[in-house]
CSV table of C-alpha atoms and ligand atoms in Angstrom, one decimal:
chain,number,residue,atom,x,y,z
A,11,MET,CA,0.0,0.3,-0.1
A,12,ASN,CA,1.3,3.7,-0.3
A,13,GLU,CA,3.2,5.3,2.3
A,14,LEU,CA,1.5,8.1,2.1
A,15,TYR,CA,-2.1,6.9,2.6
A,16,SER,CA,-1.3,3.9,4.2
A,17,SER,CA,-0.7,6.2,6.9
A,18,VAL,CA,-3.9,9.1,7.0
A,19,PRO,CA,-6.4,7.2,8.8
A,20,TYR,CA,-9.3,6.7,6.4
A,21,GLU,CA,-12.4,7.4,7.2
A,22,HIS,CA,-15.2,5.9,4.9
A,23,PRO,CA,-17.5,8.7,4.5
A,24,ALA,CA,-19.6,6.7,1.4
A,25,TRP,CA,-18.9,2.7,-0.3
A,26,ILE,CA,-20.2,0.5,-2.0
A,27,GLU,CA,-20.6,-2.9,-0.1
A,28,VAL,CA,-20.6,-5.9,-2.6
A,29,ASP,CA,-22.0,-9.0,-0.8
A,30,LEU,CA,-20.2,-12.2,-2.5
A,31,LYS,CA,-21.6,-14.8,-1.0
A,32,LYS,CA,-24.9,-13.8,-1.9
A,33,PHE,CA,-23.0,-13.7,-5.7
A,34,LYS,CA,-21.9,-17.4,-5.4
A,35,GLU,CA,-25.2,-18.1,-4.4
A,36,ASN,CA,-26.8,-16.5,-7.4
A,37,ILE,CA,-24.6,-18.7,-9.7
A,38,ALA,CA,-25.6,-21.5,-8.1
A,39,ALA,CA,-29.1,-20.8,-8.7
A,40,ILE,CA,-29.0,-20.2,-12.1
A,41,ARG,CA,-26.6,-23.2,-13.1
A,42,ASP,CA,-30.1,-25.0,-11.4
A,43,TYR,CA,-31.8,-23.1,-13.3
A,44,VAL,CA,-30.1,-24.3,-16.8
A,45,ASN,CA,-29.7,-28.0,-15.8
A,46,HIS,CA,-26.3,-27.4,-15.0
A,47,LYS,CA,-24.7,-26.1,-18.4
A,48,LYS,CA,-21.6,-24.7,-18.7
A,49,LEU,CA,-21.7,-20.8,-17.2
A,50,CYS,CA,-19.7,-18.2,-18.9
A,51,ILE,CA,-20.4,-14.7,-16.4
A,52,PRO,CA,-19.9,-11.3,-18.6
A,53,ILE,CA,-18.0,-9.3,-16.3
A,54,LYS,CA,-17.1,-6.5,-18.1
A,55,ALA,CA,-17.7,-3.0,-17.6
A,56,ASN,CA,-16.1,-3.2,-14.0
A,57,ALA,CA,-18.1,-6.3,-13.6
A,58,TYR,CA,-21.5,-3.9,-13.9
A,59,GLY,CA,-19.5,-1.6,-11.7
A,60,HIS,CA,-19.1,-4.3,-8.7
A,61,GLY,CA,-15.1,-4.5,-8.9
A,62,LEU,CA,-14.0,-6.9,-11.8
A,63,ILE,CA,-10.9,-8.7,-9.7
A,64,PRO,CA,-12.9,-9.7,-6.6
A,65,ILE,CA,-16.0,-11.0,-8.7
A,66,ALA,CA,-14.1,-12.7,-11.0
A,67,LYS,CA,-12.2,-14.2,-8.2
A,68,ALA,CA,-15.6,-15.3,-6.6
A,69,ALA,CA,-16.9,-16.4,-9.9
A,70,VAL,CA,-14.4,-18.5,-10.7
A,71,GLU,CA,-14.4,-19.9,-6.8
A,72,ALA,CA,-18.8,-20.5,-7.8
A,73,GLY,CA,-17.2,-23.2,-10.2
A,74,VAL,CA,-18.1,-20.5,-13.7
A,75,GLU,CA,-16.2,-22.0,-16.8
A,76,TYR,CA,-15.4,-19.4,-18.5
A,77,LEU,CA,-15.5,-15.4,-18.0
A,78,ALA,CA,-15.9,-13.1,-20.7
A,79,VAL,CA,-15.2,-9.1,-21.3
A,80,SER,CA,-15.3,-6.3,-23.7
A,81,CYS,CA,-11.6,-5.8,-24.4
A,82,LEU,CA,-8.2,-6.9,-23.9
A,83,GLN,CA,-7.7,-4.4,-21.3
A,84,GLU,CA,-9.9,-6.0,-18.7
A,85,ALA,CA,-8.7,-9.3,-19.7
A,86,LEU,CA,-5.2,-8.7,-19.0
A,87,LEU,CA,-6.3,-7.3,-15.3
A,88,LEU,CA,-7.9,-10.8,-14.8
A,89,ARG,CA,-4.3,-11.9,-16.3
A,90,ARG,CA,-2.8,-10.2,-13.8
A,91,ALA,CA,-4.8,-10.6,-10.4
A,92,ASN,CA,-3.6,-14.2,-11.5
A,93,ILE,CA,-7.0,-15.7,-12.5
A,94,HIS,CA,-6.3,-18.5,-15.2
A,95,CYS,CA,-10.1,-19.7,-16.0
A,96,ALA,CA,-11.3,-19.2,-19.8
A,97,ILE,CA,-11.7,-15.7,-20.8
A,98,LEU,CA,-13.9,-14.5,-23.2
A,99,VAL,CA,-13.2,-11.0,-25.3
A,100,LEU,CA,-16.3,-10.5,-26.5
A,101,GLY,CA,-15.4,-7.0,-28.1
A,102,PRO,CA,-13.5,-5.9,-30.8
A,103,ILE,CA,-9.5,-6.5,-31.6
A,104,TYR,CA,-6.8,-4.8,-33.4
A,105,PRO,CA,-4.5,-6.6,-35.2
A,106,ASN,CA,-1.4,-4.7,-32.4
A,107,GLN,CA,-3.4,-6.9,-29.9
A,108,ILE,CA,-3.1,-10.0,-31.0
A,109,GLU,CA,0.2,-11.2,-29.1
A,110,TYR,CA,-1.4,-10.1,-26.2
A,111,PHE,CA,-4.8,-12.6,-26.9
A,112,LEU,CA,-1.6,-15.2,-27.6
A,113,LYS,CA,0.4,-14.7,-24.3
A,114,HIS,CA,-1.8,-14.5,-22.6
A,115,ASN,CA,-4.3,-17.6,-23.4
A,116,LEU,CA,-7.6,-15.6,-23.9
A,117,ASP,CA,-10.3,-16.8,-26.4
A,118,ILE,CA,-10.7,-14.5,-29.1
A,119,THR,CA,-14.1,-13.3,-30.6
A,120,ILE,CA,-14.0,-13.6,-34.6
A,121,SER,CA,-16.6,-11.9,-36.1
A,122,SER,CA,-15.4,-10.9,-39.9
A,123,LEU,CA,-13.1,-12.5,-42.0
A,124,ALA,CA,-11.3,-9.4,-41.8
A,125,LYS,CA,-10.0,-10.7,-38.5
A,126,ALA,CA,-9.5,-14.2,-38.7
A,127,GLN,CA,-6.7,-12.8,-41.4
A,128,TYR,CA,-5.5,-10.6,-38.8
A,129,VAL,CA,-5.1,-13.0,-36.4
A,130,VAL,CA,-3.8,-15.4,-39.0
A,131,ASN,CA,-1.1,-12.7,-40.1
A,132,ALA,CA,0.1,-12.1,-36.2
A,133,PHE,CA,0.2,-16.0,-35.9
A,134,ASN,CA,2.8,-16.4,-38.5
A,135,ALA,CA,4.6,-13.3,-37.5
A,136,LEU,CA,4.8,-14.2,-34.4
A,137,ASN,CA,5.8,-18.2,-35.0
A,138,TYR,CA,3.2,-19.1,-32.4
A,139,SER,CA,2.9,-22.6,-31.3
A,140,THR,CA,-0.2,-23.5,-29.7
A,141,PRO,CA,-4.2,-23.2,-31.1
A,142,ILE,CA,-5.2,-20.3,-30.7
A,143,LYS,CA,-9.2,-20.5,-29.0
A,144,ILE,CA,-12.3,-18.6,-31.1
A,145,HIS,CA,-15.3,-18.3,-30.8
A,146,VAL,CA,-17.2,-17.0,-34.3
A,147,GLU,CA,-19.8,-14.6,-33.6
A,148,ILE,CA,-22.6,-15.1,-35.8
A,149,GLU,CA,-25.4,-12.3,-36.8
A,150,THR,CA,-28.6,-12.9,-36.0
A,151,GLY,CA,-30.6,-9.8,-35.4
A,152,MET,CA,-28.5,-7.6,-33.2
A,153,GLN,CA,-26.8,-5.8,-36.3
A,154,ARG,CA,-24.3,-4.6,-33.7
A,155,THR,CA,-21.3,-7.5,-34.5
A,156,GLY,CA,-21.3,-11.0,-35.9
A,157,VAL,CA,-20.9,-12.0,-39.6
A,158,ARG,CA,-24.1,-12.8,-41.6
A,159,ILE,CA,-25.2,-16.5,-41.7
A,160,ASP,CA,-25.1,-15.6,-45.7
A,161,SER,CA,-21.7,-15.0,-45.4
A,162,SER,CA,-20.7,-16.9,-42.6
A,163,GLN,CA,-19.4,-20.1,-45.3
A,164,ALA,CA,-16.0,-18.2,-46.5
A,165,LEU,CA,-14.8,-17.3,-42.8
A,166,PHE,CA,-15.4,-21.2,-41.9
A,167,ASP,CA,-13.8,-22.2,-45.1
A,168,PHE,CA,-10.7,-20.0,-44.3
A,169,ILE,CA,-10.5,-20.9,-40.7
A,170,ASP,CA,-10.4,-24.5,-41.5
A,171,GLN,CA,-7.7,-23.5,-43.7
A,172,HIS,CA,-5.3,-22.8,-40.8
A,173,PRO,CA,-5.9,-25.2,-38.2
A,174,PHE,CA,-4.3,-23.5,-35.3
A,175,LEU,CA,-7.2,-21.4,-35.7
A,176,TYR,CA,-9.5,-23.7,-33.0
A,177,VAL,CA,-13.0,-23.4,-32.7
A,178,THR,CA,-13.5,-22.9,-29.4
A,179,GLY,CA,-17.0,-21.5,-29.6
A,180,VAL,CA,-19.4,-20.6,-31.9
A,181,TYR,CA,-22.0,-17.5,-30.4
A,182,THR,CA,-24.6,-14.9,-31.3
A,183,HIS,CA,-25.9,-12.1,-29.6
A,184,LEU,CA,-30.2,-11.8,-28.6
A,185,ALA,CA,-31.7,-8.4,-28.8
A,186,THR,CA,-34.7,-8.8,-27.8
A,187,ALA,CA,-35.1,-11.5,-24.8
A,188,ASP,CA,-35.3,-8.9,-22.1
A,189,ASP,CA,-38.8,-9.1,-22.9
A,190,ARG,CA,-40.1,-12.1,-21.9
A,191,HIS,CA,-43.2,-12.1,-24.7
A,192,SER,CA,-40.6,-11.5,-27.6
A,193,THR,CA,-41.6,-13.5,-30.6
A,194,PHE,CA,-38.2,-12.2,-32.5
A,195,THR,CA,-36.2,-13.9,-30.1
A,196,ILE,CA,-37.8,-16.8,-30.9
A,197,ARG,CA,-36.7,-16.1,-33.8
A,198,GLN,CA,-33.2,-15.4,-33.6
A,199,ILE,CA,-33.0,-18.6,-31.8
A,200,GLN,CA,-34.7,-20.5,-34.5
A,201,LEU,CA,-32.4,-18.6,-36.8
A,202,PHE,CA,-29.1,-19.9,-34.8
A,203,LEU,CA,-30.3,-23.4,-34.0
A,204,SER,CA,-31.0,-24.3,-38.1
A,205,PHE,CA,-27.2,-22.6,-38.8
A,206,MET,CA,-25.8,-25.3,-35.7
A,207,GLU,CA,-27.3,-28.2,-36.9
A,208,GLN,CA,-24.8,-28.0,-40.1
A,209,ALA,CA,-21.8,-26.4,-38.0
A,210,LYS,CA,-22.0,-29.0,-35.3
A,211,LYS,CA,-21.5,-31.6,-37.3
A,212,ARG,CA,-18.4,-29.8,-38.8
A,213,TYR,CA,-17.6,-28.4,-34.7
A,214,PRO,CA,-18.6,-31.1,-32.8
A,215,ARG,CA,-16.8,-30.1,-29.7
A,216,ALA,CA,-17.5,-26.1,-30.2
A,217,ILE,CA,-19.5,-24.8,-27.3
A,218,PHE,CA,-22.5,-22.8,-29.0
A,219,HIS,CA,-23.7,-20.6,-26.8
A,220,VAL,CA,-26.5,-17.1,-26.9
A,221,ALA,CA,-28.7,-16.7,-23.7
A,222,ASN,CA,-27.9,-13.1,-21.8
A,223,SER,CA,-30.0,-12.5,-19.1
A,224,GLY,CA,-33.4,-12.5,-20.8
A,225,GLY,CA,-32.0,-15.9,-23.2
A,226,THR,CA,-31.5,-17.7,-20.0
A,227,TYR,CA,-34.4,-16.4,-18.1
A,228,TYR,CA,-36.9,-16.4,-20.5
A,229,PHE,CA,-36.2,-19.1,-23.4
A,230,PRO,CA,-35.3,-22.1,-22.2
A,231,GLN,CA,-34.8,-23.0,-25.6
A,232,ALA,CA,-31.5,-21.0,-25.7
A,233,HIS,CA,-29.5,-22.5,-23.1
A,234,LEU,CA,-27.4,-24.4,-25.6
A,235,ASP,CA,-24.2,-25.4,-24.4
A,236,MET,CA,-23.5,-22.3,-22.3
A,237,VAL,CA,-25.3,-19.6,-21.0
A,238,ARG,CA,-24.5,-15.9,-20.5
A,239,PRO,CA,-26.0,-14.1,-18.2
A,240,GLY,CA,-24.9,-10.6,-16.5
A,241,LYS,CA,-27.7,-8.9,-15.3
A,242,LEU,CA,-29.2,-11.7,-14.2
A,243,ALA,CA,-26.5,-13.1,-12.0
A,244,PHE,CA,-25.6,-9.7,-10.4
A,245,GLY,CA,-29.7,-10.3,-9.1
A,246,TYR,CA,-30.9,-7.3,-11.6
A,247,TYR,CA,-33.4,-9.1,-13.2
A,248,VAL,CA,-37.2,-7.6,-12.4
A,249,THR,CA,-39.2,-10.8,-12.4
A,250,GLU,CA,-42.0,-11.5,-9.9
A,251,HIS,CA,-40.7,-14.7,-9.3
A,252,PRO,CA,-36.9,-13.5,-8.7
A,253,LEU,CA,-33.9,-16.4,-9.6
A,254,THR,CA,-31.2,-14.3,-8.5
A,255,GLN,CA,-30.6,-11.4,-5.3
A,256,PRO,CA,-28.8,-8.1,-5.5
A,257,ILE,CA,-25.4,-7.9,-4.3
A,258,PHE,CA,-25.0,-4.3,-4.8
A,259,SER,CA,-25.6,-2.0,-1.6
A,260,ILE,CA,-24.2,2.3,-1.4
A,261,LYS,CA,-24.2,3.5,1.9
A,262,ALA,CA,-22.9,6.4,3.9
A,263,ARG,CA,-22.8,7.9,6.8
A,264,ILE,CA,-24.5,10.7,7.7
A,265,SER,CA,-21.7,14.0,8.1
A,266,TYR,CA,-24.1,17.3,9.2
A,267,PHE,CA,-27.5,18.0,11.4
A,268,LYS,CA,-29.1,21.6,11.5
A,269,VAL,CA,-32.4,22.7,11.9
A,270,VAL,CA,-33.6,25.2,8.9
A,271,GLU,CA,-36.9,27.9,9.2
A,272,LYS,CA,-39.6,27.6,7.3
A,273,GLY,CA,-38.3,29.6,3.5
A,274,MET,CA,-35.2,28.3,3.3
A,275,GLY,CA,-33.6,27.5,-0.2
A,276,ILE,CA,-31.5,24.8,0.1
A,277,SER,CA,-28.3,24.0,-2.3
A,278,TYR,CA,-27.7,25.4,-5.1
A,279,LEU,CA,-30.2,27.5,-6.8
A,280,HIS,CA,-32.8,27.4,-4.5
A,281,GLN,CA,-34.8,24.7,-6.5
A,282,PHE,CA,-36.3,23.8,-2.8
A,283,VAL,CA,-37.5,25.8,-0.3
A,284,THR,CA,-38.9,24.3,2.9
A,285,SER,CA,-42.2,24.7,3.8
A,286,LYS,CA,-42.2,24.2,7.9
A,287,LYS,CA,-39.1,25.0,9.8
A,288,THR,CA,-37.3,21.4,9.4
A,289,ARG,CA,-34.6,19.2,10.4
A,290,ILE,CA,-32.1,18.2,7.2
A,291,VAL,CA,-29.3,15.9,6.9
A,292,THR,CA,-25.8,16.3,4.8
A,293,VAL,CA,-24.9,13.2,3.0
A,294,PRO,CA,-21.5,12.9,1.7
A,295,ILE,CA,-21.6,12.2,-1.7
A,296,GLY,CA,-22.8,13.3,-4.6
A,297,TYR,CA,-22.4,13.2,-8.5
A,298,GLY,CA,-18.6,13.4,-8.5
A,299,ASP,CA,-19.2,9.5,-7.0
A,300,GLY,CA,-21.6,8.2,-9.7
A,301,TYR,CA,-25.0,9.4,-7.6
A,302,ARG,CA,-27.1,10.9,-10.5
A,303,ARG,CA,-27.6,14.6,-10.4
A,304,ALA,CA,-31.2,13.4,-12.2
A,305,LEU,CA,-31.9,12.5,-8.4
A,306,SER,CA,-32.0,15.7,-7.2
A,307,ASN,CA,-35.5,16.8,-5.5
A,308,LYS,CA,-36.6,12.8,-6.8
A,309,GLY,CA,-34.6,10.1,-5.5
A,310,GLU,CA,-34.9,9.1,-1.8
A,311,VAL,CA,-32.5,7.4,0.9
A,312,LEU,CA,-33.2,4.9,3.7
A,313,ILE,CA,-32.0,6.2,8.0
A,314,ASN,CA,-33.5,4.1,10.7
A,315,GLY,CA,-35.5,2.2,7.9
A,316,LYS,CA,-37.4,5.0,7.0
A,317,ARG,CA,-37.5,6.8,3.8
A,318,TYR,CA,-36.8,10.3,3.4
A,319,PRO,CA,-36.5,12.7,0.4
A,320,ILE,CA,-33.3,14.2,-0.9
A,321,VAL,CA,-33.9,18.2,-1.3
A,322,GLY,CA,-32.3,20.1,-3.4
A,323,ILE,CA,-29.7,20.0,-6.4
A,324,ILE,CA,-27.3,17.0,-5.4
A,325,CYS,CA,-23.3,18.6,-5.5
A,326,MET,CA,-20.5,16.8,-6.8
A,327,ASP,CA,-19.2,15.3,-3.6
A,328,GLN,CA,-22.6,15.9,-0.7
A,329,LEU,CA,-26.1,16.2,-0.8
A,330,MET,CA,-29.3,16.8,1.5
A,331,VAL,CA,-32.2,15.4,3.3
A,332,ASP,CA,-35.1,16.2,4.6
A,333,ILE,CA,-35.8,13.9,7.8
A,334,GLY,CA,-38.8,16.6,9.1
A,335,ASP,CA,-39.8,16.4,12.5
A,336,ASP,CA,-37.2,12.7,13.1
A,337,SER,CA,-33.8,12.5,14.7
A,338,ALA,CA,-31.0,11.2,13.6
A,339,TYR,CA,-27.4,12.1,14.1
A,340,VAL,CA,-23.9,12.9,12.7
A,341,GLY,CA,-22.5,9.1,12.0
A,342,ASP,CA,-25.5,7.3,11.4
A,343,GLU,CA,-26.0,4.6,8.0
A,344,VAL,CA,-27.3,6.2,5.1
A,345,VAL,CA,-28.2,4.0,2.5
A,346,LEU,CA,-28.8,5.4,-0.8
A,347,VAL,CA,-29.0,1.2,-2.6
A,348,GLY,CA,-29.9,-1.5,-0.8
A,349,GLN,CA,-32.0,-2.6,2.1
A,350,GLN,CA,-32.1,-1.5,6.1
A,351,GLY,CA,-35.0,-2.4,8.7
A,352,ASN,CA,-37.6,-3.6,6.3
A,353,GLU,CA,-37.0,-0.7,3.8
A,354,LYS,CA,-35.9,-1.1,0.4
A,355,MET,CA,-34.0,0.8,-2.4
A,356,THR,CA,-32.9,-0.6,-5.4
A,357,LEU,CA,-31.4,0.5,-7.9
A,358,GLU,CA,-34.1,0.1,-10.8
A,359,GLU,CA,-36.5,2.5,-8.7
A,360,LEU,CA,-33.5,5.0,-9.7
A,361,ALA,CA,-33.4,4.1,-13.2
A,362,GLU,CA,-36.9,4.2,-13.1
A,363,LEU,CA,-36.4,8.1,-12.0
A,364,CYS,CA,-33.3,8.4,-13.9
A,365,GLY,CA,-35.0,7.3,-17.3
A,366,THR,CA,-32.6,4.7,-17.8
A,367,VAL,CA,-31.7,0.7,-17.0
A,368,SER,CA,-30.3,-0.6,-13.4
A,369,SER,CA,-26.4,-1.0,-15.6
A,370,GLU,CA,-26.5,2.4,-16.5
A,371,ILE,CA,-26.7,3.7,-12.7
A,372,LEU,CA,-24.8,0.6,-11.4
A,373,VAL,CA,-21.8,1.5,-14.2
A,374,ASN,CA,-21.7,5.2,-13.5
A,375,PHE,CA,-20.6,4.5,-9.9
A,376,ASN,CA,-16.9,5.1,-10.0
A,377,GLU,CA,-13.9,4.8,-7.7
A,378,ARG,CA,-13.9,7.3,-5.6
A,379,LEU,CA,-16.0,5.2,-3.5
A,380,PRO,CA,-14.2,2.8,-2.2
A,381,HIS,CA,-15.5,-0.5,-1.7
A,382,LEU,CA,-16.2,-2.7,1.1
A,383,TYR,CA,-16.8,-7.1,-0.1
A,384,LEU,CA,-18.7,-9.3,2.6
A,385,ASP,CA,-18.0,-13.0,2.1
A,386,GLY,CA,-19.6,-14.7,5.2
A,387,GLU,CA,-17.2,-13.8,7.8
A,388,ASN,CA,-14.7,-12.0,5.6
A,389,THR,CA,-14.6,-8.8,4.6
A,390,HIS,CA,-12.6,-6.4,3.1
A,391,TRP,CA,-12.0,-2.9,1.5
A,392,GLU,CA,-10.8,-2.0,-2.3
A,393,PHE,CA,-9.4,1.6,-2.1
A,394,ASN,CA,-9.3,2.2,-5.6
A,395,ILE,CA,-10.1,5.6,-4.5
A,396,LEU,CA,-6.5,6.9,-3.8
A,397,LYS,CA,-4.9,5.5,-6.7
A,398,GLY,CA,-1.1,4.0,-5.7
A,399,THR,CA,-3.3,2.0,-2.5
A,400,THR,CA,-4.0,-1.8,-3.0
A,401,SER,CA,-6.7,-4.0,-1.4
A,402,ASN,CA,-6.3,-4.1,2.8
A,403,SER,CA,-8.3,-6.3,5.5
B,1248,PLP,C1,-23.4,-7.6,-22.1
B,1248,PLP,C2,-24.1,-9.1,-22.9
B,1248,PLP,C3,-24.1,-10.1,-22.1
B,1248,PLP,C4,-24.4,-10.2,-20.6
B,1248,PLP,O1,-25.9,-9.4,-21.2
B,1248,PLP,P1,-27.1,-9.0,-19.9
B,1248,PLP,O2,-28.2,-8.6,-20.3
B,1248,PLP,O3,-26.7,-8.7,-18.6
B,1248,PLP,O4,-27.2,-10.7,-19.3
B,1248,PLP,C5,-24.0,-11.1,-22.5
B,1248,PLP,N1,-23.4,-11.1,-24.1
B,1248,PLP,C6,-22.6,-10.3,-24.4
B,1248,PLP,C7,-22.3,-10.7,-25.9
B,1248,PLP,C8,-22.7,-9.1,-24.1
B,1248,PLP,O5,-22.2,-8.2,-24.2
């Protein structure tokens, strides 16, 4: 740990809490639900804001076969942390990156003939001897990346001319599976299945995979050899009968208390004015931590197991809460996301107020907030907040 910071008693005014035990239970629940098919857990974007390395380690402990990330850099962070499991990079590859994919045994997504050509050129230039694991991405309706079925023949012929290109997987991505009634999803799955019938003969050992969270939960015919649920694994999948639990909370401690007279404007621009004498507490978290400014005068927080409104504009580092005639003290815990007593503040609720989805709210929380990881009896902090420090216990 960095000398300067390690000697400073660091009080955590606001922090993210992640329950790794629950995360592992979520993975076990998904594994049962898909009848023990292979699991690939997407942990892109800092594991949906939960923290890349601790989540990756927990997923490996829970026995997942694959981790998926978006780009080379995320994959290298995992390898640097001694995570040895199979890693699929879903996103783009660039010619000058190929050697890193090879050296670090990363599975490459091939979504066009041109990309297969880069890989072959890099392989030849590097004089490599071990085969390269590739997953061919097929376009079936997302219109993002992936080779069209009608032009895939040329790609597969090219691959077969280069035996060191080892087809480990073949996959596609569902565009509308979060809607359980989506007939388009059924069409996408059927398209892939009929393609698979032929492709399985050519690559009998390849892993065929399709299902994101929606595919996993709503479309069992999409389970195939492996599923790739992200939101579902993190507990953000809104259903009447949730299969998994959220594992993410945001907490803070009240930093200031005061009584304010009637008619006083609160925070920047005085967009909130007290309608009576009331008690206002200040909470040391703001949009600089990723707590969205759009929640000004709309969001609520939990104190002593009760909901209270955020009043006035949310500042970069602080926000104000009106507790009316109730009592609260400096140092009391505030829950901005998560549970306190019997009351819950869900990410879905915040997402709704901001006009977005829970994943976007999650990934917006940033590294200024330290993470507290809970795993049964074990807890540990990660402070990325202060660059140069690492985790402590
Ligand atoms: C992000 C992603 C997933 C996971 O999506 P969720 O909706 O979070 O389950 C699966 N597959 C690919 C290719 C992705 O990009």
